[in-house]
Amino acid sequence: MRQSLDLDRWPLDDLGGAAGQALVARCREELRDAGMFSVDAFIRPEALRRVVAEVAPVLDAAAFTHSRDHNIYFDDEIDGLAPDHPALGRFTTVNHTICADQIPESVITRIYEWQPLIDFLAAAMGKSRLYPMADPLGRINVMAYHEGERLNWHFDRAEFTTTVLLEAPRSGGEFQYRSALRSDSDPNHDGVARLLAGQDERVQTLPLQPGTLNVFKGKNTAHRVTPVEGDRPRIVAVFSYYETPGFTMSDAERVGFYGRTARAAEVE
């Protein structure tokens, strides 16, 4: 894995050492204070080129175009909200997605499954243990956004979201977020409405370089990707881990995000 990841700078394989302990402490502090942390230059440049060379042809030939009209909750009915509440404002997301079953032997899959990475993420998140998602489609997704396409405002269902930026567009495609917009005890619907109206001054933009690992509290942090500009897409890998083994998506969720419920080979 040393050929793929910069373990000299980021010693994920030696969390018991002084440098590993300092890395975990730094990430925990940033997660507590800002709701996210980043590990820049996580994937080495040559390995990153290999990753893109592997996933780009699959994206071009076999990606599912996910085009959806939705609200920030990806749910049309929210308890306590009237259908016309401004927190339920609708917008469009468009991206092109490939799933774990389409890249089973890839470098990015080996990185996702590498146990020291999983142990590091658990330690940084303050979890006793994390497990790779069991879902054959959803455990890893690679998404591309082309010119004019975007990921609009939303909350994630998982407590934490783990991504690796693989390729940056020439312009646009910026990751924007609003930390702690809601909590498990306070949905803050009026605050959500202010965000959607462009009236929240706490929205931040996070510059990310290709090869950066980013972890954020996606469940209560509203986030989006602005429209991509230019002829180079934004490509990002999304890793899904859970505190209990065996977690899978429902058929309805798979159809909504991937247009199918079965593995690609079974569809064929």
C-alpha positions as semicolon CSV with decimal commas, in nm:
position;residue;x (nm);y (nm);z (nm)
1;M;0,000;0,000;0,000
2;R;0,300;0,231;0,038
3;Q;0,315;0,264;-0,340
4;S;-0,040;0,403;-0,338
5;L;-0,060;0,604;-0,014
6;D;0,184;0,851;0,138
7;L;0,234;0,658;0,461
8;D;0,559;0,840;0,532
9;R;0,365;1,161;0,586
10;W;0,044;0,998;0,711
11;P;0,137;0,682;0,908
12;L;-0,200;0,508;0,906
13;D;-0,018;0,177;0,940
14;D;0,141;0,283;1,272
15;L;-0,128;0,452;1,476
16;G;0,045;0,349;1,798
17;G;0,352;0,557;1,715
18;A;0,394;0,922;1,806
19;A;0,321;1,049;1,453
20;G;0,015;0,825;1,421
21;Q;-0,121;0,937;1,756
22;A;-0,065;1,301;1,662
23;L;-0,252;1,249;1,334
24;V;-0,551;1,093;1,509
25;A;-0,555;1,370;1,772
26;R;-0,544;1,639;1,503
27;C;-0,828;1,481;1,306
28;R;-1,043;1,437;1,616
29;E;-0,992;1,802;1,710
30;E;-1,084;1,927;1,363
31;L;-1,386;1,698;1,351
32;R;-1,503;1,836;1,686
33;D;-1,443;2,201;1,601
34;A;-1,524;2,217;1,227
35;G;-1,730;1,903;1,165
36;M;-1,469;1,763;0,922
37;F;-1,104;1,690;0,860
38;S;-0,889;1,639;0,551
39;V;-0,573;1,440;0,481
40;D;-0,419;1,608;0,178
41;A;-0,198;1,423;-0,073
42;F;-0,331;1,101;0,077
43;I;-0,298;0,912;-0,253
44;R;0,041;0,945;-0,419
45;P;0,038;1,122;-0,760
46;E;0,137;0,818;-0,967
47;A;-0,120;0,598;-0,790
48;L;-0,382;0,868;-0,840
49;R;-0,315;0,862;-1,214
50;R;-0,367;0,485;-1,209
51;V;-0,693;0,523;-1,017
52;V;-0,829;0,774;-1,269
53;A;-0,710;0,560;-1,561
54;E;-0,905;0,266;-1,417
55;V;-1,231;0,440;-1,333
56;A;-1,259;0,690;-1,620
57;P;-1,334;0,432;-1,895
58;V;-1,596;0,268;-1,673
59;L;-1,756;0,604;-1,607
60;D;-1,762;0,679;-1,980
61;A;-1,905;0,340;-2,080
62;A;-2,125;0,222;-1,796
63;A;-2,212;0,500;-1,549
64;F;-2,568;0,548;-1,434
65;T;-2,684;0,905;-1,486
66;H;-2,846;1,003;-1,160
67;S;-3,072;1,300;-1,233
68;R;-3,312;1,374;-0,953
69;D;-3,547;1,650;-0,844
70;H;-3,529;1,648;-0,464
71;N;-3,527;1,848;-0,143
72;I;-3,246;1,871;0,110
73;Y;-3,375;1,561;0,292
74;F;-3,418;1,335;-0,012
75;D;-3,760;1,270;0,142
76;D;-4,089;1,423;0,029
77;E;-4,259;1,403;0,371
78;I;-4,091;1,536;0,686
79;D;-4,268;1,517;1,020
80;G;-4,369;1,859;1,145
81;L;-4,334;2,035;0,810
82;A;-4,613;2,152;0,584
83;P;-4,560;2,064;0,215
84;D;-4,506;2,431;0,132
85;H;-4,250;2,501;0,405
86;P;-3,942;2,669;0,251
87;A;-3,717;2,403;0,405
88;L;-3,872;2,165;0,152
89;G;-3,766;2,371;-0,149
90;R;-3,674;2,155;-0,447
91;F;-3,378;2,155;-0,684
92;T;-3,194;1,920;-0,919
93;T;-2,887;1,701;-0,881
94;V;-2,709;1,541;-1,178
95;N;-2,409;1,311;-1,168
96;H;-2,280;0,991;-1,324
97;T;-2,218;0,700;-1,088
98;I;-2,039;0,368;-1,099
99;C;-2,071;0,116;-0,817
100;A;-1,841;-0,118;-0,629
101;D;-1,937;-0,418;-0,840
102;Q;-1,809;-0,238;-1,152
103;I;-1,456;-0,183;-1,015
104;P;-1,388;-0,493;-0,800
105;E;-1,013;-0,526;-0,866
106;S;-0,928;-0,157;-0,883
107;V;-0,672;0,037;-0,681
108;I;-0,946;0,248;-0,521
109;T;-1,124;-0,068;-0,404
110;R;-0,806;-0,201;-0,245
111;I;-0,762;0,131;-0,065
112;Y;-1,123;0,120;0,058
113;E;-1,078;-0,233;0,197
114;W;-0,736;-0,174;0,356
115;Q;-0,777;-0,248;0,726
116;P;-0,532;0,018;0,857
117;L;-0,739;0,286;0,679
118;I;-1,056;0,151;0,842
119;D;-0,883;0,145;1,182
120;F;-0,762;0,503;1,133
121;L;-1,109;0,626;1,042
122;A;-1,258;0,453;1,347
123;A;-0,998;0,611;1,573
124;A;-1,042;0,957;1,421
125;M;-1,421;0,932;1,453
126;G;-1,403;0,803;1,808
127;K;-1,558;0,469;1,716
128;S;-1,459;0,136;1,869
129;R;-1,472;-0,029;1,527
130;L;-1,590;0,028;1,170
131;Y;-1,685;-0,224;0,902
132;P;-1,695;-0,192;0,522
133;M;-2,050;-0,167;0,395
134;A;-2,185;-0,504;0,285
135;D;-2,389;-0,365;-0,002
136;P;-2,242;-0,487;-0,335
137;L;-2,338;-0,161;-0,508
138;G;-2,318;0,108;-0,242
139;R;-1,999;0,023;-0,053
140;I;-1,792;0,231;-0,297
141;N;-1,928;0,479;-0,547
142;V;-1,729;0,685;-0,795
143;M;-1,915;0,990;-0,924
144;A;-1,839;1,224;-1,211
145;Y;-1,986;1,570;-1,261
146;H;-1,957;1,723;-1,607
147;E;-1,999;2,082;-1,718
148;G;-2,315;2,236;-1,571
149;E;-2,380;1,941;-1,339
150;R;-2,391;1,962;-0,962
151;L;-2,472;1,790;-0,638
152;N;-2,730;2,007;-0,468
153;W;-2,791;2,074;-0,100
154;H;-2,856;1,762;0,109
155;F;-2,795;1,580;0,433
156;D;-2,644;1,230;0,431
157;R;-2,807;0,935;0,603
158;A;-2,481;0,812;0,752
159;E;-2,328;0,992;1,049
160;F;-1,998;1,041;0,867
161;T;-1,911;1,070;0,499
162;T;-1,570;0,969;0,363
163;T;-1,458;1,086;0,019
164;V;-1,144;1,103;-0,192
165;L;-1,125;1,362;-0,468
166;L;-0,977;1,191;-0,774
167;E;-0,993;1,469;-1,034
168;A;-1,076;1,838;-1,006
169;P;-1,252;2,039;-1,277
170;R;-1,090;2,339;-1,439
171;S;-1,336;2,564;-1,255
172;G;-1,644;2,534;-1,039
173;G;-1,730;2,206;-0,873
174;E;-1,657;2,353;-0,530
175;F;-1,751;2,169;-0,212
176;Q;-1,960;2,392;0,013
177;Y;-2,092;2,304;0,355
178;R;-2,270;2,438;0,662
179;S;-2,155;2,253;0,974
180;A;-2,398;2,162;1,253
181;L;-2,700;2,307;1,077
182;R;-2,916;2,065;1,270
183;S;-2,876;1,810;1,547
184;D;-3,036;1,481;1,639
185;S;-3,258;1,668;1,886
186;D;-3,319;1,989;1,685
187;P;-3,406;1,969;1,313
188;N;-3,377;2,351;1,283
189;H;-3,619;2,370;0,992
190;D;-3,614;2,749;0,990
191;G;-3,236;2,745;0,970
192;V;-3,255;2,505;0,677
193;A;-3,496;2,744;0,506
194;R;-3,252;3,033;0,554
195;L;-2,972;2,825;0,405
196;L;-3,176;2,745;0,095
197;A;-3,266;3,113;0,059
198;G;-2,896;3,205;0,054
199;Q;-2,921;3,382;0,390
200;D;-2,680;3,171;0,597
201;E;-2,348;3,348;0,651
202;R;-2,185;3,036;0,797
203;V;-2,166;2,849;0,465
204;Q;-1,804;2,766;0,388
205;T;-1,617;2,654;0,078
206;L;-1,352;2,386;0,119
207;P;-1,069;2,386;-0,138
208;L;-0,967;2,027;-0,212
209;Q;-0,678;1,900;-0,420
210;P;-0,695;1,565;-0,604
211;G;-0,577;1,282;-0,381
212;T;-0,723;1,436;-0,065
213;L;-0,914;1,220;0,184
214;N;-1,199;1,413;0,347
215;V;-1,425;1,305;0,633
216;F;-1,721;1,509;0,753
217;K;-2,033;1,477;0,963
218;G;-2,266;1,448;0,667
219;K;-2,577;1,358;0,866
220;N;-2,615;1,703;1,022
221;T;-2,385;1,905;0,794
222;A;-2,569;2,037;0,489
223;H;-2,342;2,024;0,185
224;R;-2,336;2,059;-0,191
225;V;-2,106;2,074;-0,494
226;T;-2,146;2,382;-0,713
227;P;-2,186;2,347;-1,093
228;V;-1,879;2,226;-1,279
229;E;-1,733;2,461;-1,537
230;G;-1,518;2,353;-1,831
231;D;-1,444;2,029;-2,012
232;R;-1,275;1,838;-1,729
233;P;-1,513;1,657;-1,490
234;R;-1,503;1,647;-1,114
235;I;-1,449;1,283;-1,009
236;V;-1,484;1,173;-0,648
237;A;-1,486;0,836;-0,471
238;V;-1,727;0,788;-0,181
239;F;-1,645;0,523;0,082
240;S;-1,917;0,384;0,310
241;Y;-1,842;0,227;0,647
242;Y;-2,069;0,139;0,939
243;E;-2,036;0,053;1,307
244;T;-2,219;-0,278;1,260
245;P;-2,136;-0,542;1,000
246;G;-2,372;-0,642;0,723
247;F;-2,531;-0,303;0,648
248;T;-2,701;-0,287;0,306
249;M;-2,931;-0,055;0,114
250;S;-3,293;-0,123;0,031
251;D;-3,397;-0,206;-0,325
252;A;-3,578;0,128;-0,347
253;E;-3,260;0,313;-0,248
254;R;-3,053;0,121;-0,503
255;V;-3,298;0,198;-0,782
256;G;-3,308;0,566;-0,684
257;F;-2,931;0,611;-0,682
258;Y;-2,810;0,347;-0,931
259;G;-3,107;0,253;-1,148
260;R;-3,083;-0,116;-1,057
261;T;-3,102;-0,351;-0,761
262;A;-2,869;-0,630;-0,874
263;R;-2,503;-0,659;-0,956
264;A;-2,407;-0,550;-1,308
265;A;-2,330;-0,910;-1,412
266;E;-2,676;-1,021;-1,294
267;V;-2,843;-0,738;-1,486
268;E;-2,669;-0,852;-1,805
